[in-house]
Short mmCIF file of C-alpha atoms in Angstrom, two decimals:
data_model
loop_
_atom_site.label_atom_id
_atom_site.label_comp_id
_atom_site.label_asym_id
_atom_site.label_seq_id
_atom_site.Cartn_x
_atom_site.Cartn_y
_atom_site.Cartn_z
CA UNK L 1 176.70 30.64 -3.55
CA UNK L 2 174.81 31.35 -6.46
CA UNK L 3 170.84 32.23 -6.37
CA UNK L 4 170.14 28.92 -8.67
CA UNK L 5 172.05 26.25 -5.99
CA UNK L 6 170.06 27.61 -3.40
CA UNK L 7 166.98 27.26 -5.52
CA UNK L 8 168.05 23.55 -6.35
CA UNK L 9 168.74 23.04 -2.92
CA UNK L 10 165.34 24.21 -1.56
CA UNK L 11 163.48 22.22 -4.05
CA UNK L 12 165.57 18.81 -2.90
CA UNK L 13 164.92 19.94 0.66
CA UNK L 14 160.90 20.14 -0.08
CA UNK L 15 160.70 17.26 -2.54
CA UNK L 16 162.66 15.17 0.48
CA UNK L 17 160.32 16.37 3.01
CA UNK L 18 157.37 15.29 0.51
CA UNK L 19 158.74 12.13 0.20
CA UNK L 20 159.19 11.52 4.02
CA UNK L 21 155.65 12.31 4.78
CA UNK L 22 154.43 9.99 1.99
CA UNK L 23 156.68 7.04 2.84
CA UNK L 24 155.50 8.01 6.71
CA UNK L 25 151.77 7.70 5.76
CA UNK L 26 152.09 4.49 3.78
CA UNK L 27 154.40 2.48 6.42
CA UNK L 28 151.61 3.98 8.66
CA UNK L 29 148.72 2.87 6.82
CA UNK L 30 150.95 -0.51 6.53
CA UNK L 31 151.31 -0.59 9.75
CA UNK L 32 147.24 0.13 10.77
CA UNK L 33 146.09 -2.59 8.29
CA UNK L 34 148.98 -5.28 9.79
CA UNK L 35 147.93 -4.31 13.29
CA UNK L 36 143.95 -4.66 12.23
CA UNK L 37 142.74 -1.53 10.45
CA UNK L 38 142.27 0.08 14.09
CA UNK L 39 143.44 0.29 17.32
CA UNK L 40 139.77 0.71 19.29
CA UNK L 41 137.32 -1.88 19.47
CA UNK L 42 134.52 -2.34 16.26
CA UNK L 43 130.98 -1.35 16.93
CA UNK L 44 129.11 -4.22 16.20
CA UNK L 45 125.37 -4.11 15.94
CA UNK L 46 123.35 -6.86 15.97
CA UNK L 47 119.37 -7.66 16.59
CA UNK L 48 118.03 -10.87 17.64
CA UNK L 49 117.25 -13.24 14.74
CA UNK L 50 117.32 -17.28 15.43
CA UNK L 51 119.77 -18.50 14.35
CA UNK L 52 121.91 -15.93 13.03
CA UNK L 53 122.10 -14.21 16.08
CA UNK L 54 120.52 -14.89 19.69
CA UNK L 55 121.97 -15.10 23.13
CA UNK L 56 122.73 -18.10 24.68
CA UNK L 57 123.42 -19.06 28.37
CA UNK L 58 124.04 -15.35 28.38
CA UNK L 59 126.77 -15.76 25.49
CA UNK L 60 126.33 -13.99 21.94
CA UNK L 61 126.30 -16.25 19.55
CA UNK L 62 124.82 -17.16 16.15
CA UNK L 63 125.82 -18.28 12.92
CA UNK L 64 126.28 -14.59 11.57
CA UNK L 65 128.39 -13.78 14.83
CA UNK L 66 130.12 -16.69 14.91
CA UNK L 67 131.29 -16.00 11.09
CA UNK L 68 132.13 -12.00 12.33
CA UNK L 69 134.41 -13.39 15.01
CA UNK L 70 136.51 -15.21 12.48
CA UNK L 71 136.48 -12.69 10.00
CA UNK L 72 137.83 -9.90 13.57
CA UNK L 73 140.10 -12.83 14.47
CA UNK L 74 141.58 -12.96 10.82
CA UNK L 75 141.77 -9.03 10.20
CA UNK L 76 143.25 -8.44 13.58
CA UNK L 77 140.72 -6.40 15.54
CA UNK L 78 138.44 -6.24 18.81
CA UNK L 79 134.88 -6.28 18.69
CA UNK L 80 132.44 -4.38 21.05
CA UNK L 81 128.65 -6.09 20.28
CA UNK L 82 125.97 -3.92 20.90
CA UNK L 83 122.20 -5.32 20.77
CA UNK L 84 119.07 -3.49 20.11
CA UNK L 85 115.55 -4.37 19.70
CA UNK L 86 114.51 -3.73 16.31
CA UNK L 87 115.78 -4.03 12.65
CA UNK L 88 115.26 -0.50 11.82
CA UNK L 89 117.06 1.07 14.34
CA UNK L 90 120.34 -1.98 13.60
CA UNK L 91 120.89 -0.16 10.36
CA UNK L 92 119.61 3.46 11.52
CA UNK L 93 123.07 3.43 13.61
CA UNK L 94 125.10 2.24 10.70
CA UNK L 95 123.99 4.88 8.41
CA UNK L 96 124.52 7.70 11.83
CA UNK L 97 127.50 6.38 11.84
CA UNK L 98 126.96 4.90 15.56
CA UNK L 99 128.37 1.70 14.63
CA UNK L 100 130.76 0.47 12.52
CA UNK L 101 129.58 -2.78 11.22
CA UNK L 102 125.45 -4.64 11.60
CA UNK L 103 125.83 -8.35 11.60
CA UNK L 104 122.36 -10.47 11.41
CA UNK L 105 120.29 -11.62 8.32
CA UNK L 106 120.56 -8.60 6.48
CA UNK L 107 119.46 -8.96 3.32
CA UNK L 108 121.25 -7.00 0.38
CA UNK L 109 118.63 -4.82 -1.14
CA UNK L 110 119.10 -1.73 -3.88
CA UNK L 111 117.32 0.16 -1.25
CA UNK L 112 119.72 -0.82 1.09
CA UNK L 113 122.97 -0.56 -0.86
CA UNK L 114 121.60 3.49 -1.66
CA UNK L 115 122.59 4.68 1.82
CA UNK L 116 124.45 1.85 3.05
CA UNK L 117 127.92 -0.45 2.10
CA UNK L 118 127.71 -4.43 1.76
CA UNK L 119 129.91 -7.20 2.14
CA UNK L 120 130.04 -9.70 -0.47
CA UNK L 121 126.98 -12.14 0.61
CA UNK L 122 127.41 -14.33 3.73
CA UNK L 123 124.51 -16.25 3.00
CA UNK L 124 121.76 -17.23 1.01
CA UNK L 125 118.51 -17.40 1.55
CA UNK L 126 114.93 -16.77 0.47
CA UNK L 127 111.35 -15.48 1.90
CA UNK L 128 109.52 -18.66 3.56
CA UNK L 129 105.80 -19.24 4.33
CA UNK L 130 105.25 -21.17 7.71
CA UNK L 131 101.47 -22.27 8.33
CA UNK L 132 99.88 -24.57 11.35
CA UNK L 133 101.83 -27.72 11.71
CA UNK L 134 99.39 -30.52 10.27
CA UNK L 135 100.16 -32.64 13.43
CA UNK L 136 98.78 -29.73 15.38
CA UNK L 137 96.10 -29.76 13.30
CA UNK L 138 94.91 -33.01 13.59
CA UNK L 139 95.25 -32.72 17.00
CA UNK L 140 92.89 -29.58 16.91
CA UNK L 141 90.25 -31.88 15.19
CA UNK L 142 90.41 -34.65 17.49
CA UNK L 143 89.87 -32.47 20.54
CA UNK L 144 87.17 -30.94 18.65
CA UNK L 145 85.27 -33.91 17.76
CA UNK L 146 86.29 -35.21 21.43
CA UNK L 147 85.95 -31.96 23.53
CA UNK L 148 84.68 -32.13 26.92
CA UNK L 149 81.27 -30.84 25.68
CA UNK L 150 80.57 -33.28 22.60
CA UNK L 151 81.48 -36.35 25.09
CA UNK L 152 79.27 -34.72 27.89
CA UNK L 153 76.32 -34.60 25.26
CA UNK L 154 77.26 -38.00 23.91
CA UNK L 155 76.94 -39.48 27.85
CA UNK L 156 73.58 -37.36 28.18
CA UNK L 157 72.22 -39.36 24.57
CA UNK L 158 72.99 -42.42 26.11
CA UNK L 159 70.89 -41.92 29.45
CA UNK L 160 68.44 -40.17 27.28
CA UNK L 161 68.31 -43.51 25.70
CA UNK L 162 67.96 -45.28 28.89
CA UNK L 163 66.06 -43.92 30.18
CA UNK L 164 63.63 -43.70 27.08
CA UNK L 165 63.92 -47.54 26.78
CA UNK L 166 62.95 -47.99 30.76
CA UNK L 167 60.12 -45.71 30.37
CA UNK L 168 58.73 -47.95 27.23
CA UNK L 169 59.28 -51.10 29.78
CA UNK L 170 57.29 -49.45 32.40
CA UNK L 171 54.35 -48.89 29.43
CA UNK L 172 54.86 -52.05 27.19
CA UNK L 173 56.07 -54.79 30.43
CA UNK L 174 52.32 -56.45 30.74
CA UNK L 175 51.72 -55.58 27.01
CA UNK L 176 54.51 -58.03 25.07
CA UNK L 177 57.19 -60.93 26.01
CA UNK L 178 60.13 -58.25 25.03
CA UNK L 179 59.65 -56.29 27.91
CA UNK L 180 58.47 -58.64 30.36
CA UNK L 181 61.40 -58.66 32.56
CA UNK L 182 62.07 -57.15 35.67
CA UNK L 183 63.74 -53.86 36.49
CA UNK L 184 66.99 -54.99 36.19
CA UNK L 185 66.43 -57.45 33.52
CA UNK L 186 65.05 -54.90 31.19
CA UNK L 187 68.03 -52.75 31.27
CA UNK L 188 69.75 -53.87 28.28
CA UNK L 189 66.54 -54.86 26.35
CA UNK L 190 65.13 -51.40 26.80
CA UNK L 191 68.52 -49.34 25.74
CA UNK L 192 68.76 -51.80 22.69
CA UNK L 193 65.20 -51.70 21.78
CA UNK L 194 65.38 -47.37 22.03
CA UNK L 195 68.61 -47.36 20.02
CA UNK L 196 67.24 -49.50 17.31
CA UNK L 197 64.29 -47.21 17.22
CA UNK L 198 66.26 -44.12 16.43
CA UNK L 199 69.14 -45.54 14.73
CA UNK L 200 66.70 -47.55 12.38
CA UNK L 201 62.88 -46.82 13.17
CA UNK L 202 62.59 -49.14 15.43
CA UNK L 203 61.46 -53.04 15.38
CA UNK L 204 58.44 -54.23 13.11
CA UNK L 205 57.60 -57.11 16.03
CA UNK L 206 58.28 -54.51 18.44
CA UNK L 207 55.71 -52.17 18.02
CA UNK L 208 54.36 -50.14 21.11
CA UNK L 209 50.90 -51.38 21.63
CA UNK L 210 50.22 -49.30 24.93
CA UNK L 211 49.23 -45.57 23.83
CA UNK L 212 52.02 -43.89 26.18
CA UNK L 213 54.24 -46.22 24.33
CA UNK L 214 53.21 -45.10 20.89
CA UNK L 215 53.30 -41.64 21.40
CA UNK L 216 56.48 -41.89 23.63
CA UNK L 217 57.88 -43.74 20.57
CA UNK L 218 56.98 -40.81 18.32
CA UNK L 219 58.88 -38.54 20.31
CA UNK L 220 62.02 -40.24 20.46
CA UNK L 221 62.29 -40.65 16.41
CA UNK L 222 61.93 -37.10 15.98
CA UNK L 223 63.88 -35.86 18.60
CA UNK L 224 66.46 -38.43 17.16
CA UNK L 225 66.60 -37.03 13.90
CA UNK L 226 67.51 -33.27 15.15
CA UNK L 227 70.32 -35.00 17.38
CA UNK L 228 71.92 -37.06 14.86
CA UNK L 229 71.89 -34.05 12.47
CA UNK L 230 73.40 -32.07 14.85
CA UNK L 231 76.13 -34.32 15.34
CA UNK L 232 76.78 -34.79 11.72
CA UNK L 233 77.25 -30.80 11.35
CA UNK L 234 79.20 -30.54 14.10
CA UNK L 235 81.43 -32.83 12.51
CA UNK L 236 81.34 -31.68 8.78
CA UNK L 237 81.93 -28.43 10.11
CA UNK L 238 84.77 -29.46 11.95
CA UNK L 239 86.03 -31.56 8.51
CA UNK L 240 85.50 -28.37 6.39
CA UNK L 241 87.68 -25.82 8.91
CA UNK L 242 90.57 -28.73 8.67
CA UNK L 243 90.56 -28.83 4.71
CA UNK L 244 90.48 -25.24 4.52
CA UNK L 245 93.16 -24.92 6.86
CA UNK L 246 95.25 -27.45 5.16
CA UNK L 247 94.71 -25.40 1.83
CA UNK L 248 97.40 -23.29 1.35
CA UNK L 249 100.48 -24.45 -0.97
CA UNK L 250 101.60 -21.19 -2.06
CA UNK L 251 101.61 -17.77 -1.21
CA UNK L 252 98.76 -17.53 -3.75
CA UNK L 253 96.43 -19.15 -1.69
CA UNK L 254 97.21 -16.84 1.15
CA UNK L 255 95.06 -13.75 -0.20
CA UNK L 256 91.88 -13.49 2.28
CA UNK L 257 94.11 -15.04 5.06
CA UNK L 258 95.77 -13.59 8.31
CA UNK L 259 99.26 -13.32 7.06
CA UNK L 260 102.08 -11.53 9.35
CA UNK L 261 105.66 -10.75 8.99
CA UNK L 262 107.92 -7.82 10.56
CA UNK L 263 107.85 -4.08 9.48
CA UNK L 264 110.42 -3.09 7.01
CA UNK L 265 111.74 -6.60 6.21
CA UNK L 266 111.78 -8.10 2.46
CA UNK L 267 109.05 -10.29 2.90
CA UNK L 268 106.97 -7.40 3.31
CA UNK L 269 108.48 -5.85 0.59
CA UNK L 270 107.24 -8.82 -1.28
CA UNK L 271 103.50 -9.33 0.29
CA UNK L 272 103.27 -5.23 -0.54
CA UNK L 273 104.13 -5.89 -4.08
CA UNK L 274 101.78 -8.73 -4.55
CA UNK L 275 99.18 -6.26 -3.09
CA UNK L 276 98.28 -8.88 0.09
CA UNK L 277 96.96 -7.78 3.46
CA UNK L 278 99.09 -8.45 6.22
CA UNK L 279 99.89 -7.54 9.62
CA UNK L 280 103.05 -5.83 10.52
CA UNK L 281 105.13 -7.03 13.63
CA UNK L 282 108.09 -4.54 15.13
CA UNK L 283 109.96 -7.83 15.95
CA UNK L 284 110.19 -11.16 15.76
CA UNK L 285 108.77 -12.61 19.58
CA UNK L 286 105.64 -10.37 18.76
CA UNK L 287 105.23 -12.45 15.07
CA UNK L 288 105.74 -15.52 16.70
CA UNK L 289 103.68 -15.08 19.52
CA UNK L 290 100.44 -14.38 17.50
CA UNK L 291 100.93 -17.22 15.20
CA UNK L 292 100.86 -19.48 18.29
CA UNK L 293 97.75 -18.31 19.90
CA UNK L 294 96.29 -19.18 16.80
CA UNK L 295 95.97 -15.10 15.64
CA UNK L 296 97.67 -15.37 12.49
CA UNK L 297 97.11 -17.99 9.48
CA UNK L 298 100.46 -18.13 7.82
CA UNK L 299 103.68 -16.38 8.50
CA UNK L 300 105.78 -14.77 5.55
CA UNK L 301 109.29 -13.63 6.24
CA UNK L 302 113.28 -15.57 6.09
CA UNK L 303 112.99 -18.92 5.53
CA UNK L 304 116.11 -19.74 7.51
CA UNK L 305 114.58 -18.05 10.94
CA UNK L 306 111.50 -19.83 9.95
CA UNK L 307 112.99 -23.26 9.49
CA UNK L 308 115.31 -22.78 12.86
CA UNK L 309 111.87 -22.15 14.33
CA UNK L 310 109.97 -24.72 13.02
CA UNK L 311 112.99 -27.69 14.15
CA UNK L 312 113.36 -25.69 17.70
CA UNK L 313 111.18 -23.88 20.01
CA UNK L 314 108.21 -24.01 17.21
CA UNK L 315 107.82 -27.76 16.83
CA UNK L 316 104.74 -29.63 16.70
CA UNK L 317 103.14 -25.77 15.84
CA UNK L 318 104.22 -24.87 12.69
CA UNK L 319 105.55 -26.06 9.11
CA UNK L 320 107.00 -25.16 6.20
CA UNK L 321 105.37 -24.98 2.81
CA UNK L 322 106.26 -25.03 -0.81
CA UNK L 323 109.98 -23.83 -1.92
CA UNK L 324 111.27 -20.40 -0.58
CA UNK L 325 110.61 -17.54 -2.67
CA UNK L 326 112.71 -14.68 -3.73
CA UNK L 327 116.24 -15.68 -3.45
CA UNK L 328 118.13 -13.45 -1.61
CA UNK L 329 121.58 -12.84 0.02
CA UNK L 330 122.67 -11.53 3.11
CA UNK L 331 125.89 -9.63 4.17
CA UNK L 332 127.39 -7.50 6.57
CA UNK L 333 126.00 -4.14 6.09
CA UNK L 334 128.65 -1.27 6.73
CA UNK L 335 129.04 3.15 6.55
CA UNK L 336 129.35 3.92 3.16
CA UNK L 337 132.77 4.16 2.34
CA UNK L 338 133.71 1.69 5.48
CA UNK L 339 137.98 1.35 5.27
CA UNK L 340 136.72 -2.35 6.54
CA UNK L 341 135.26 -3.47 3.34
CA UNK L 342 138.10 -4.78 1.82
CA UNK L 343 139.56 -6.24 4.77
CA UNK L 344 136.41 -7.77 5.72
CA UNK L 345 135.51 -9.09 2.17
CA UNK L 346 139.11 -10.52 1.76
CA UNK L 347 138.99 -11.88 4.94
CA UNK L 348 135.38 -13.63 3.69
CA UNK L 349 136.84 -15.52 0.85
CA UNK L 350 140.00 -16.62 2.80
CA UNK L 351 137.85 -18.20 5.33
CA UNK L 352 135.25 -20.14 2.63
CA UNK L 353 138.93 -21.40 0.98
CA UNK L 354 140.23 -22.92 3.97
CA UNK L 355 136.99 -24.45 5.32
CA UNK L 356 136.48 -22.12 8.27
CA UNK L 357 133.29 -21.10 6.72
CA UNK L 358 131.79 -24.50 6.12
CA UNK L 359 132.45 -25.51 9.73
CA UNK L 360 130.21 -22.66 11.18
CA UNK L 361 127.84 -23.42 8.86
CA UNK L 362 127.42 -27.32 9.33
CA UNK L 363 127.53 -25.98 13.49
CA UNK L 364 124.13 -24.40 13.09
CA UNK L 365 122.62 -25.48 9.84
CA UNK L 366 123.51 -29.73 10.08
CA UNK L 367 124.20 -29.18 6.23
CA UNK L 368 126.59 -28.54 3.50
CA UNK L 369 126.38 -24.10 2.91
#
């Protein structure tokens, strides 16, 4: 056989071996993506964010895990949900590499995208502001004006007053008609008669004419004109802390106020950039926690957790105010250079076409997403 068969040979013996392995590698790859990219269970991360992801009667659930387990239903793979306590530390194991996929409200950020993958956006959404429900408020005036201590002092006026007007019988009862009554008799005259005398100076025809009486009269108009202003500030005071409280519209008016969010998140990306004072929670339990013992003003962060909040748990405490700012979207956040991206993001648009989408979101938002 000559030396250039056995050349041709050898080269259709490698380029057939070539071929082999690449038609072996694609009906593999074929083969991975029918069966669902992978064979072991998905490392999903998740942190605890109302309503897109909570636990419930000891079931994970949530509108963003509820969407993920369509999308792993559709593409054909398991899911192992891990939960941790903060934000940070959700993406800190995407970009180790400790998990393969962080579902939540995880907004889509430059920042972000830099040193991690997205899926196209799952949602929309925007910063919120949530102040002191008004209802609340009122309430807080009410007991104010009607707290144990201003109805206690009101009660001790009164007996002051009674006992004013009985003393003035005891001076004035041999001295005019009006108070020639006895004890029980003069009861009524004697409170009406003190009560005109501080509310209005008193009666012209009913003049002390004992000198007790007079200077006993004296007493009681000036005393009476340090009570009644002290009730009046009490009150304006009281009407002044509920207007001021019932100021803010915008986050404008929110400079010079006690303002939380969480660490790390866009709202205080936005609050830093607008140069505002705030206080920075590590989670969300903390945030809402101080903003119900009355420790925080106004709280700036996602208006959907805010608005689940406010119709849940928070009501009668807090309320929404103004429009949301800074539209943003959220997605599935992934290793850069994920092999689920494309699976995930087709599987994404497939489930928004055939109405799979709208139903989860009408299941935890009541409305059309």
């Amino acid at each position: 056989m000559s030396t250039g068969n056995r050349m041709a040979r050898g080269w259709i013996a490698a380029l057939s071996l070539a071929l082999a392995c690449w038609l072996g590698a694609t009906a593999g790859h074929a083969q991975q993506t029918a069966d669902g990219i992978r064979t072991e269970p998905v490392r999903v991360v998740t942190v605890t964010r109302p309503p897109f992801s909570l636990v419930e009667d000891g079931e994970e659930t949530g509108f963003s895990l509820d969407l993920w387990r369509a999308v792993s239903a559709d593409i054909g793979v398991e899911t192992e949900i891990m939960r941790v306590e903060s934000f940070a530390e959700m993406l800190d194991m995407i970009r180790a590499g400790e998990a393969d996929a962080a579902v939540a409200n995880i907004s889509i950020t430059a920042e972000r995208e830099a040193v991690l993958d997205f899926t196209q956006p799952i949602f929309e959404a925007g910063i919120g502001i949530m102040v002191p429900a008004r209802e609340k408020a009122t309430s807080s005036i009410l007991g104010m004006l009607f707290s144990r201590d201003l109805l206690i002092a009101v009660a001790a006026a009164f007996g002051l007053l009674v006992g004013a007007g009985m003393l003035m019988w005891l001076f004035e009862r041999r001295r005019q008609p009006y108070f020639d009554h006895d004890a029980r008799g003069a009861l009524f005259p004697a409170f009406w008669w003190a009560l005109n005398l501080v509310v209005n100076g008193g009666f012209e025809e009913r003049q002390p004419r004992s000198p007790a009486g007079r200077v006993l009269a004296v007493i009681l108009v000036i005393s009476s004109l340090f009570l009644v202003s002290v009730f009046v500030a009490r009150i304006t005071a009281t009407m002044t802390v509920e207007a001021i409280q019932n100021s803010v519209a915008s986050i404008n008016d929110l400079y010079g106020r006690s303002v939380g969010t969480i660490e790390g998140s866009t709202a205080a990306g936005l609050l830093d950039a607008r140069d505002m004072r705030y206080r920075g929670f590590s989670g969300l339990d903390p945030l809402i926690t101080a903003f119900e013992t009355g420790e925080l003003d106004a709280v700036v962060f996602d208006a959907p957790i805010l608005a689940y909040y406010v119709n849940t748990a928070g009501e009668g405490h807090g309320e929404l105010i103004g429009a949301a700012l800074f539209r943003e979207n959220y997605g599935i956040a992934l290793p850069t250079g994920s092999p689920l991206a494309e699976p995930i993001n087709q599987s994404l648009l497939k489930l928004r076409e055939d109405g799979t989408y709208e139903t989860i979101y009408r299941r935890w938002f009541g409305t059309s997403g």
